[in-house]
Coordinates of C-alpha atoms in Angstrom, one line a residue:
X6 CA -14.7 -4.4 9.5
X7 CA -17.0 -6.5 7.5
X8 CA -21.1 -5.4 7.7
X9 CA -21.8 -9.3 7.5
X10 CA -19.4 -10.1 10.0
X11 CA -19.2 -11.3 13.9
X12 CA -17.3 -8.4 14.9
X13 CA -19.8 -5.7 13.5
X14 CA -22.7 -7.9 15.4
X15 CA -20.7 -6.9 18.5
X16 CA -19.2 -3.4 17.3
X17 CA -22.5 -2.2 16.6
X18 CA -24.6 -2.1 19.8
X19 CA -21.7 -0.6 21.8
X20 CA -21.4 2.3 19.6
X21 CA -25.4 2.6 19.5
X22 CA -25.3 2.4 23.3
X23 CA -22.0 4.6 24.2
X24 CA -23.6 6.9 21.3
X25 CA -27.4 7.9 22.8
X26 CA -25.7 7.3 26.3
X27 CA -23.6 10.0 25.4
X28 CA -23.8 13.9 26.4
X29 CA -24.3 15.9 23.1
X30 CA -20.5 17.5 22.8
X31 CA -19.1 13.9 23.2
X32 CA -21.1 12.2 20.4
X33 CA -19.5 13.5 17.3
X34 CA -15.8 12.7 19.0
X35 CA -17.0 9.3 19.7
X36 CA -18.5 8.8 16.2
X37 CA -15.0 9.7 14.8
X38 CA -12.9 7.3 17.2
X39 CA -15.4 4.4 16.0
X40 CA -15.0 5.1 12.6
X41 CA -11.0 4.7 13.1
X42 CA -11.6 1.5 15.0
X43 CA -14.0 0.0 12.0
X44 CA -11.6 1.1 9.7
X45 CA -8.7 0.0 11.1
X46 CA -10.0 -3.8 11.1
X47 CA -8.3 -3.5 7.9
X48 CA -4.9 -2.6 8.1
X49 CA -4.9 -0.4 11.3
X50 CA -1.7 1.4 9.6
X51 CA -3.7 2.9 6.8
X52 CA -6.0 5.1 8.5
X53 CA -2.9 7.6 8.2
X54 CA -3.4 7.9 4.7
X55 CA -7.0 8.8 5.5
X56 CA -5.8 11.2 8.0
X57 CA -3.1 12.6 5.7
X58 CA -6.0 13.3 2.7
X59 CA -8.5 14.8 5.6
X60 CA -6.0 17.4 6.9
X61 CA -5.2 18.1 2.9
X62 CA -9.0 19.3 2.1
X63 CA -9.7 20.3 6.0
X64 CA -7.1 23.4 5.6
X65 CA -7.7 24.0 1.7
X66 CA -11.4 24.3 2.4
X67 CA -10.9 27.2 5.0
X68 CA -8.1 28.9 3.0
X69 CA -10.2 28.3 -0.2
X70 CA -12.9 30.6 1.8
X71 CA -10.8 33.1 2.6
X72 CA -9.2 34.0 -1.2
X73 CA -10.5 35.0 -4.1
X74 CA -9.2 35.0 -7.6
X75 CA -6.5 33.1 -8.9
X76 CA -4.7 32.2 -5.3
X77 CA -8.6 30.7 -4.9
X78 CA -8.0 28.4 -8.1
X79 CA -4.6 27.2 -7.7
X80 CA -5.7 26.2 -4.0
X81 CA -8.4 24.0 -4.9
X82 CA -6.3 22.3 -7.6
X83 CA -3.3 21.7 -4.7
X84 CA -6.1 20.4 -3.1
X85 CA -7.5 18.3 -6.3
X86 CA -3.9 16.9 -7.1
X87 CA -2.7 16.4 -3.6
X88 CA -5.6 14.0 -2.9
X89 CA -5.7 12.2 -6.3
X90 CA -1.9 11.7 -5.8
X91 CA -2.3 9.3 -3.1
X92 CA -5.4 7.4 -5.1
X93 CA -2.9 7.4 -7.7
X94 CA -0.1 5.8 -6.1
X95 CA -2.0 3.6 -4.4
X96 CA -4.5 2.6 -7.0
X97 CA -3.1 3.1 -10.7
X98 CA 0.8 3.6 -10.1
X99 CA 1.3 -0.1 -11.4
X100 CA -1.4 0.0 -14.0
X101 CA 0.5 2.8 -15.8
X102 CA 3.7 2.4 -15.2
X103 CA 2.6 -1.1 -17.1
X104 CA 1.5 0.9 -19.9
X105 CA 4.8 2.7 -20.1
X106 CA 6.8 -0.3 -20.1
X107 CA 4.5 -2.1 -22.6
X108 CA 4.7 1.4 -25.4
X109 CA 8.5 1.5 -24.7
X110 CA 8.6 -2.1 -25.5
X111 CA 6.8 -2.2 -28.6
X112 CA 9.5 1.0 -29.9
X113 CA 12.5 -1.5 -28.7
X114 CA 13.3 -0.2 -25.1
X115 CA 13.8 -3.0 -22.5
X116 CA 12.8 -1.3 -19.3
X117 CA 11.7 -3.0 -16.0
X118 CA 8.4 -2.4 -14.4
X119 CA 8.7 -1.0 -11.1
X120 CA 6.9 -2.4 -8.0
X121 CA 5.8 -0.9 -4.6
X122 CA 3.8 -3.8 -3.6
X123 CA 1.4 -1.5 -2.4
X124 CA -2.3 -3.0 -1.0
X125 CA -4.8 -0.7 -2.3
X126 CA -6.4 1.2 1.3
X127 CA -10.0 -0.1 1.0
X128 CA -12.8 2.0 -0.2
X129 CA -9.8 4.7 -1.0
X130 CA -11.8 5.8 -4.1
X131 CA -15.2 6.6 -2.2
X132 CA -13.7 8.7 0.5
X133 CA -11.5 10.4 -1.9
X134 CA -14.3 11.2 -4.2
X135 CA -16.4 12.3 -0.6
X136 CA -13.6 14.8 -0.1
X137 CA -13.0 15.9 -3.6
X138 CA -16.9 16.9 -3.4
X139 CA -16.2 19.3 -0.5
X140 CA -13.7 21.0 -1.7
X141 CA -15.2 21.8 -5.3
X142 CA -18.4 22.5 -3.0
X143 CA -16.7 25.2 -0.9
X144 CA -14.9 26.7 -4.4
X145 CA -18.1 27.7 -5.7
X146 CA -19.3 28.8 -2.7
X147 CA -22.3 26.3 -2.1
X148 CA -20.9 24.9 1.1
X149 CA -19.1 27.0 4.0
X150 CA -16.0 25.6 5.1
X151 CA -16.1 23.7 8.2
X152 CA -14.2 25.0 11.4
X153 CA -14.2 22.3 13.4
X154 CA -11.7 19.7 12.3
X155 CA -13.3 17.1 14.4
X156 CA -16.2 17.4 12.3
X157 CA -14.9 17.3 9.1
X158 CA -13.0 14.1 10.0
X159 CA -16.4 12.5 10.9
X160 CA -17.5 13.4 8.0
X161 CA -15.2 11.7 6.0
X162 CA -15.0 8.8 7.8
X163 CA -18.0 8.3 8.9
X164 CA -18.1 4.3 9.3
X165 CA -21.6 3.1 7.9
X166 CA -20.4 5.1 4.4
X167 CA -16.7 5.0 4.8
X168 CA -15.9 2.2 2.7
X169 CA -18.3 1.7 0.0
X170 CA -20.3 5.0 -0.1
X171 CA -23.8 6.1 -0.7
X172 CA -20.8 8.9 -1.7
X173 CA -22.2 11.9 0.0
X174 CA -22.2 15.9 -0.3
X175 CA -21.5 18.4 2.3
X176 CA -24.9 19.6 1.8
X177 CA -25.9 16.5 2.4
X178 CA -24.4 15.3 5.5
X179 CA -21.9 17.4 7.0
X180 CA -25.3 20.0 8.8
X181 CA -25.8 16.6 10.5
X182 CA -23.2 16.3 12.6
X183 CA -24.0 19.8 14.2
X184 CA -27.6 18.6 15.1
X185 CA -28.4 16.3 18.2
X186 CA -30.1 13.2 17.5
X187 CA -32.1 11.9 20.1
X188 CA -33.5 7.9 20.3
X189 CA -36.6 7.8 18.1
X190 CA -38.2 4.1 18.5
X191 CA -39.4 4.5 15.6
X192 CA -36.4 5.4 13.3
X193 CA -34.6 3.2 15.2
X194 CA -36.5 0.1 14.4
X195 CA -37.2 1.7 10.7
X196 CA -33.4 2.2 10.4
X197 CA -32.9 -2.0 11.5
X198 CA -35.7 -3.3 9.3
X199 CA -33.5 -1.5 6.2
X200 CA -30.4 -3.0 7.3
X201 CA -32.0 -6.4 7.4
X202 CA -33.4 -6.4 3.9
X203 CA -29.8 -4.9 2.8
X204 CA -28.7 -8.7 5.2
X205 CA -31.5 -10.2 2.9
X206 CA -29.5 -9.0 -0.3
X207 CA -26.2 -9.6 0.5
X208 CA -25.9 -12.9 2.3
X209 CA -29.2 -15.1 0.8
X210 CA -28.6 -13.8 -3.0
X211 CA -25.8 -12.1 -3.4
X212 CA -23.2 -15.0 -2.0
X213 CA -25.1 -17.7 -3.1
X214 CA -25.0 -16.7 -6.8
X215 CA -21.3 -15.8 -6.4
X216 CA -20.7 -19.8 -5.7
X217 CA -21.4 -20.0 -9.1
X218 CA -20.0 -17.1 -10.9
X219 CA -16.6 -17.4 -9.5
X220 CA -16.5 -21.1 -10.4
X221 CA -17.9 -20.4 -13.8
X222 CA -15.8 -17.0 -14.4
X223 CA -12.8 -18.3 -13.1
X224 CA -12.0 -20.3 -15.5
X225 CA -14.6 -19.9 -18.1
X226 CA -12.6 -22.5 -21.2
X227 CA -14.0 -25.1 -18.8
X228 CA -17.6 -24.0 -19.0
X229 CA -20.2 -24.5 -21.5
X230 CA -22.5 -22.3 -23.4
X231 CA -25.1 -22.4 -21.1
X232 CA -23.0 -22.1 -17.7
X233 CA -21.4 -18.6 -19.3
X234 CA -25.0 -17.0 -19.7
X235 CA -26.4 -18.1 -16.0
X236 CA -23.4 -17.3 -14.4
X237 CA -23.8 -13.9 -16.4
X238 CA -27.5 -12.9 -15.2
X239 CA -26.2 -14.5 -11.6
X240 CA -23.6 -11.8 -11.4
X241 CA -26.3 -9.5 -13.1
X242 CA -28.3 -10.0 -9.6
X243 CA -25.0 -10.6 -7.6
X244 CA -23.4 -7.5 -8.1
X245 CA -27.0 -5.8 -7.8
X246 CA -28.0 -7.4 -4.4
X247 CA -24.3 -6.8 -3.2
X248 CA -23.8 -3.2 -3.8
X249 CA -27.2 -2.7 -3.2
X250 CA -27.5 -4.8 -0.1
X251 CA -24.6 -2.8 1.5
X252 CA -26.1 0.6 0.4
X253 CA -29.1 -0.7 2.6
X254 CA -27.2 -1.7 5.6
X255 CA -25.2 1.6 5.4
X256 CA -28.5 3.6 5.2
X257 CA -30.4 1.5 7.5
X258 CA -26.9 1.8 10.4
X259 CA -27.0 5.7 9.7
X260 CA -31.0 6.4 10.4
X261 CA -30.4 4.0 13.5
X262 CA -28.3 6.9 14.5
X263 CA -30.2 9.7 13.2
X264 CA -28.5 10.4 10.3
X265 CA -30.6 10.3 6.6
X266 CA -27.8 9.2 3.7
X267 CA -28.9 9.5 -0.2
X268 CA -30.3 6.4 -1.8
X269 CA -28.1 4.9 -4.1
X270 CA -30.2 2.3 -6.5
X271 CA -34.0 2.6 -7.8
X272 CA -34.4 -0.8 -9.3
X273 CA -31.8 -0.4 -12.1
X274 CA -33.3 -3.4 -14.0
X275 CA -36.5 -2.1 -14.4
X276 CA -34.8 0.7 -16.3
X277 CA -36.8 0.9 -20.2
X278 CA -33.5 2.3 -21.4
X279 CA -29.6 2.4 -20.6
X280 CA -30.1 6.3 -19.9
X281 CA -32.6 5.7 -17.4
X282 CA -30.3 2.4 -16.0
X283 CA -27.9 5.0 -14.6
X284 CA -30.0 7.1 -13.2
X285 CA -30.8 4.3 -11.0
X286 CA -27.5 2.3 -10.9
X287 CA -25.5 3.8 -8.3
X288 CA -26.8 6.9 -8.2
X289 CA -24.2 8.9 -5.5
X290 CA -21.7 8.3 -8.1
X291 CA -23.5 8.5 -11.2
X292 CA -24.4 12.2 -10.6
X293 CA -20.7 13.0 -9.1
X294 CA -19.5 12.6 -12.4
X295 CA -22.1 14.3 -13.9
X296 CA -21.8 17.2 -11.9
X297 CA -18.1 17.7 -11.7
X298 CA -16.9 16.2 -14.9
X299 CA -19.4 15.5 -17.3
X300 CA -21.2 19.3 -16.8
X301 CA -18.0 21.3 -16.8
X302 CA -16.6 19.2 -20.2
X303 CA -19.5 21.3 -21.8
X304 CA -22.4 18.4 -21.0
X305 CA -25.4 18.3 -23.1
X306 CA -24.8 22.3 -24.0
X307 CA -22.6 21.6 -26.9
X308 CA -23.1 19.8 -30.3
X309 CA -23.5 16.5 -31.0
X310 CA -19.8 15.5 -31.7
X311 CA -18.8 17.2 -28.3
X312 CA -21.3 15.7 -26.9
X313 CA -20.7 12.0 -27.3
X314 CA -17.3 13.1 -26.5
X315 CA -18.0 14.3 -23.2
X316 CA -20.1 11.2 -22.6
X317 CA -17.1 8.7 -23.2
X318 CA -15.0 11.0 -21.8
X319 CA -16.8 10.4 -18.9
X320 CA -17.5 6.8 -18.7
X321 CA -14.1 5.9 -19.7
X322 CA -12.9 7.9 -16.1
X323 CA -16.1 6.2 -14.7
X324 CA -14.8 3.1 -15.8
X325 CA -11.5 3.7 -14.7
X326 CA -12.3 4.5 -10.8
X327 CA -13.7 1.2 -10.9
X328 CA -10.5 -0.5 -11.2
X329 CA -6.7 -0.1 -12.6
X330 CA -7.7 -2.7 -15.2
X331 CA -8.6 -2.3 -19.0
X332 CA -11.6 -4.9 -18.7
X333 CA -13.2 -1.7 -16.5
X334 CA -12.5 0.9 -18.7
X335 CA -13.4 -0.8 -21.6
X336 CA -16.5 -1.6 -19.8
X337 CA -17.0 2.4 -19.1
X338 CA -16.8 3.0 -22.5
X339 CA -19.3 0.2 -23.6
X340 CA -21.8 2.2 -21.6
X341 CA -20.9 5.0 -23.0
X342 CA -21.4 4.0 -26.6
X343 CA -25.0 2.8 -25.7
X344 CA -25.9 6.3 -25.0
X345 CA -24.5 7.5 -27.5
X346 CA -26.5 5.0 -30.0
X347 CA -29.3 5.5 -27.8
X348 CA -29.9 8.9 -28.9
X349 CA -29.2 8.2 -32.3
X350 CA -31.1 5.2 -33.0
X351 CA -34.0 6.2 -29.6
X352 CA -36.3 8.1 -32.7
X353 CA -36.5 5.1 -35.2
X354 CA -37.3 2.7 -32.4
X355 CA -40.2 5.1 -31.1
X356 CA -41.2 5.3 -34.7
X357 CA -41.5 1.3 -35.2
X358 CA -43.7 1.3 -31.7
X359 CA -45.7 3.9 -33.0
X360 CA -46.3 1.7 -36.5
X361 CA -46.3 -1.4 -34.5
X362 CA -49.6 0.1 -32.4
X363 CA -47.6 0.2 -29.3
X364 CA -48.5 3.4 -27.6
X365 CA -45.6 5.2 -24.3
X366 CA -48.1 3.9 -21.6
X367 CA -48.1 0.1 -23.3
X368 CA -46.9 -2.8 -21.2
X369 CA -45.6 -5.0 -23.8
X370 CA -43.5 -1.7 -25.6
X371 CA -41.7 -1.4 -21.9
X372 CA -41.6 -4.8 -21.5
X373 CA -39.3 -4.9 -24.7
X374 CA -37.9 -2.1 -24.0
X375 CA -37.0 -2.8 -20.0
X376 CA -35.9 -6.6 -21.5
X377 CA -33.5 -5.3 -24.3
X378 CA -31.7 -3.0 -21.3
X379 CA -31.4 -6.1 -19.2
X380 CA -29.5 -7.7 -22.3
X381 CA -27.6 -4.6 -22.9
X382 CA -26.5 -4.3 -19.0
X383 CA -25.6 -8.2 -18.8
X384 CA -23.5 -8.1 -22.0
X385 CA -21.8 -5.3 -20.7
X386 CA -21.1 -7.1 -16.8
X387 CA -19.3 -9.4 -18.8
X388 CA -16.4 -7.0 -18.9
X389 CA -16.3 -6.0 -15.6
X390 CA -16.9 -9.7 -14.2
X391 CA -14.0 -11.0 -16.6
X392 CA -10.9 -11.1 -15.2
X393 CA -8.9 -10.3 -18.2
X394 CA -10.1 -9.1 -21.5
X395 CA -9.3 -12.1 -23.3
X396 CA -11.3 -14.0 -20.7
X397 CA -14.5 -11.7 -21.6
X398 CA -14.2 -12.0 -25.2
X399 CA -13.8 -16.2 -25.0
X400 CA -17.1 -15.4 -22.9
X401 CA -18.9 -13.5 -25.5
X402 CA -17.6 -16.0 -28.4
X403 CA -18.9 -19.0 -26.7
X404 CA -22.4 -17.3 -24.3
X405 CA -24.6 -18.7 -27.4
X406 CA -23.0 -22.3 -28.3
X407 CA -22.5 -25.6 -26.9
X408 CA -25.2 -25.7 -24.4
X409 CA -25.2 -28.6 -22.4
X410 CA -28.3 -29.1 -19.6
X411 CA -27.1 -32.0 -18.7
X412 CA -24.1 -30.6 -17.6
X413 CA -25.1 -27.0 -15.4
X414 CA -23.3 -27.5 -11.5
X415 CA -20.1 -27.0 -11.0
X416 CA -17.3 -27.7 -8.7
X417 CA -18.9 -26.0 -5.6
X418 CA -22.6 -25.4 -7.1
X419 CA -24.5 -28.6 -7.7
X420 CA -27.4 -29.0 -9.5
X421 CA -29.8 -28.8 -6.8
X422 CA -28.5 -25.1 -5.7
X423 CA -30.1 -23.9 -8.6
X424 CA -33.3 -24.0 -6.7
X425 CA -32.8 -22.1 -3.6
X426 CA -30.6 -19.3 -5.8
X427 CA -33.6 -18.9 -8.6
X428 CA -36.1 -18.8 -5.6
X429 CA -34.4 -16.0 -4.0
X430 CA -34.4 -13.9 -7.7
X431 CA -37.7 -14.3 -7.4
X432 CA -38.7 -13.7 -3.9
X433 CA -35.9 -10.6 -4.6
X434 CA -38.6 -9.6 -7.4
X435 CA -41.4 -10.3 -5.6
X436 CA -41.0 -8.4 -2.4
X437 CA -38.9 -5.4 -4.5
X438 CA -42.8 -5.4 -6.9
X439 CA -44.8 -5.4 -3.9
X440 CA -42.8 -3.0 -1.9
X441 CA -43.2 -0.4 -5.4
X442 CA -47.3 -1.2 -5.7
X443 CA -48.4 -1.5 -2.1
X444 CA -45.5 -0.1 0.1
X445 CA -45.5 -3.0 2.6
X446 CA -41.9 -1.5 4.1
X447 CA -43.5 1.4 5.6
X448 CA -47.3 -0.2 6.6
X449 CA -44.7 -3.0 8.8
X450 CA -44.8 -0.3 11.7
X451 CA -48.6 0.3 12.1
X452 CA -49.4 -3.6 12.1
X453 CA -50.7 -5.1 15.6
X454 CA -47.5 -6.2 17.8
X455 CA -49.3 -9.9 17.2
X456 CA -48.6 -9.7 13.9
X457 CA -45.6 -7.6 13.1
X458 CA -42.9 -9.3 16.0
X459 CA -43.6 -12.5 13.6
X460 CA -43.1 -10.9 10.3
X461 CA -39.6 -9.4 11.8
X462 CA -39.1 -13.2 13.4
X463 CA -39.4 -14.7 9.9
X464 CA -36.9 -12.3 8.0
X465 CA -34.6 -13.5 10.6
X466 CA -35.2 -16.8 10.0
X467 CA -35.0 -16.4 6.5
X468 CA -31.8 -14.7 6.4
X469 CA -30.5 -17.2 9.1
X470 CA -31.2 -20.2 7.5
X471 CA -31.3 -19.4 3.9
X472 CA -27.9 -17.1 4.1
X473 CA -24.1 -18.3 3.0
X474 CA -21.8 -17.1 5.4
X475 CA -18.1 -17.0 3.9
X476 CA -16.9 -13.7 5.3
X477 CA -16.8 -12.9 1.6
X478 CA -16.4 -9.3 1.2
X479 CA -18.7 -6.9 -0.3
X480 CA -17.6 -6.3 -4.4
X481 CA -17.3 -2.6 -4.2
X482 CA -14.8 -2.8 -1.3
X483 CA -12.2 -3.2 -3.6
X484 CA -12.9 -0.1 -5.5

């Protein structure tokens, strides 16, 4: 079930009502039957896969618990492979059998690529990643297995994060579900006015600008110059206010119920270097592979060598989770490489500020240095907007020639669209700037009624009338 969808409009308030209406020992059981229902908008048949992973991790948590020593080990990798197996054949069976068939072709073996005609489950890698997380949690003994199997299953498939994350830990979230939350007013109404700006994101920027990237990007020979680099800082912002915008709604849905999630983005492009972009970018997942795949390589413990290793390593998987496509790994490993420079080349460029007169706390040295990141993350999108590698590297041949501005609409976007879809960048900007300096979000609540009921009238409007509704789906769904 989409967020921006009819259905959810109505889902919603029915679970919000049943839920608070609700004695305390029918709340989690009724949280877990409208997950299956949200999730089974989809392709109802699916949810057994779900199931099928969740009974996996429920039972090797508890028996994980209960051993020690090797038997301990070789549960948690049953575990580990049992659950990747089903991402696996679901996700990359076709993308590497592919492979195979293309290496035995160049040594002179004719073989035939398979095909299950599998549709990936959607949001398969989040909730596999979610559960993966539990089990390593339990292993090391920060997390105590749960018990109740009801509860586990909730908190797997808990609906505002089922799909496309904030990807949460046990330590996190799971606690939650043991703890009654009553109706607060106030969180309730705090947790509405987050899932309206995360409405704000998704359906007034993010859909309009992805009018024109999909025109431009799908077939990008028939573009110019100029149309390639604004349709790459529109699905700079597209991808941002998407992602972003259904991290708000999930976080927003969740506090309406009581329950706190993890932010997942701190203004990524406001980031002074690539280093500090990721800390920002989608930042559940971003530390999961920091803390159980970068850190247990070796990290930032080992030399140099290792190191930049570890770090491609790392973003090449990274890249790889994204999608059963080379245009995402080589993507992963793009950003990877910018770290890696970043640490070599980071002392000579604070060396030419320092001779330049441009102090840490200057505005102009981050303004260089938050603008060059921007650059950096846009040339990278390329690959991960591209639908084929070939595709991305027509797109970098041709970002800087032949620009035309007499020629910038296309098929679906006319010229005069470039108004409204600028405007809400910068309104995007604005409110983002003003939010940071002068935490307007959180003074909303303690405004007179008179003057805060027409403040929450006009986001309506605003998302109302300035809002594309295509049922499009949110970008990370896919993943």
């Amino acid at each position: 079930m989409l967020f921006n969808s009819l259905e959810f409009a109505l889902f919603f308030p029915v679970v919000c009502g049943l839920y608070f209406l609700s004695p305390a020992s029918w709340r989690t059981p009724l949280l877990l039957l409208a997950s299956c229902v949200f999730y089974m908008a989809f392709i109802p048949a699916y949810v057994l896969i779900l199931a099928v992973t969740i009974l996996i991790d429920y039972v090797a948590g508890i028996y994980i618990e209960r051993v020690t020593g090797r038997p301990k080990r070789a549960l948690l990798w049953v575990s580990i492979v049992a659950t990747c197996m089903v991402l696996f054949v679901f996700k990359y069976f076709a993308f590497f059998t592919g492979m195979f068939v293309g290496f035995a072709g160049l040594l002179g073996w004719q073989l035939s690529e398979p095909a299950l005609g599998l549709i990936l489950p959607i949001g398969l890698s989040f909730h596999t990643f979610q559960s993966l997380s539990y089990v390593v949690e339990v292993y090391r003994g920060r997390q105590a297995a749960e018990r109740d199997f009801i509860t586990y299953a909730t908190y797997v498939m808990f609906f505002p994060q089922l799909v496309a994350g904030p990807i949460e830990r046990p330590q996190n979230l799971l606690w939650q579900f043991h703890r009654f939350h009553d109706f607060d007013y106030a969180r309730v109404t705090s947790g509405l006015r987050r899932m309206a700006w995360g409405f704000f994101k998704k359906l007034v920027v993010a859909d309009r600008l992805a009018i024109f990237v999909n025109d431009v990007y799908g077939s990008p020979q028939n573009h110019n110059g100029l149309q390639l680099t604004i349709a790459t800082v529109f699905f700079a912002y597209q991808i941002y206010c998407d992602f972003s915008g259904y991290s708000d709604i999930a976080i927003g849905t969740a506090r309406v119920l009581g329950f706190r999630l993890m932010e997942n983005f701190d203004r990524p492009y406001h980031a002074a270097s690539v280093s500090e972009f990721w800390r920002r970018w989608h930042i559940s997942l971003s530390t999961w592979f920091r803390d159980y795949l970068y850190v247990p390589l070796g990290g930032s413990r080992v030399g140099p060598g290792r190191r930049w290793l570890n770090i491609l390593v790392t973003f090449g998987i990274s890249g790889l989770w994204h999608g059963a496509n080379w245009t995402y790994v080589v993507w992963g490993l793009l950003n990877g490489l910018y770290l890696c420079l970043g640490w070599v080349f980071g002392p000579m460029v604070d060396r030419a500020f320092r001779v330049a007169g441009l102090s840490e706390d200057s505005a102009v040295r981050r303004g260089v240095l938050v603008t060059t990141t921007f650059v950096l993350t846009c040339l990278a999108w390329v690959l991960f907007r591209a639908e084929s590698l070939d595709d991305a590297w027509f797109i970098y041949g041709h970002l800087a020639t032949d620009w035309d501005m007499r020629a910038l609409g296309t098929e679906s976007f006319g010229t005069g669209q470039f108004v409204p879809a600028v405007g809400a960048i910068l309104a995007l900007e604005l409110l983002e700037h003003a939010n940071l300096r002068y935490r307007w979000a959180r003074r909303v609540p303690s405004l007179p009624t008179v003057v805060r009921w027409p403040i929450y009238a006009a986001a309506i409007f605003v998302v109302v009338m300035f809002g594309v509704y295509r049922s499009s789906q949110f970008i990370y769904f896919q993943f």
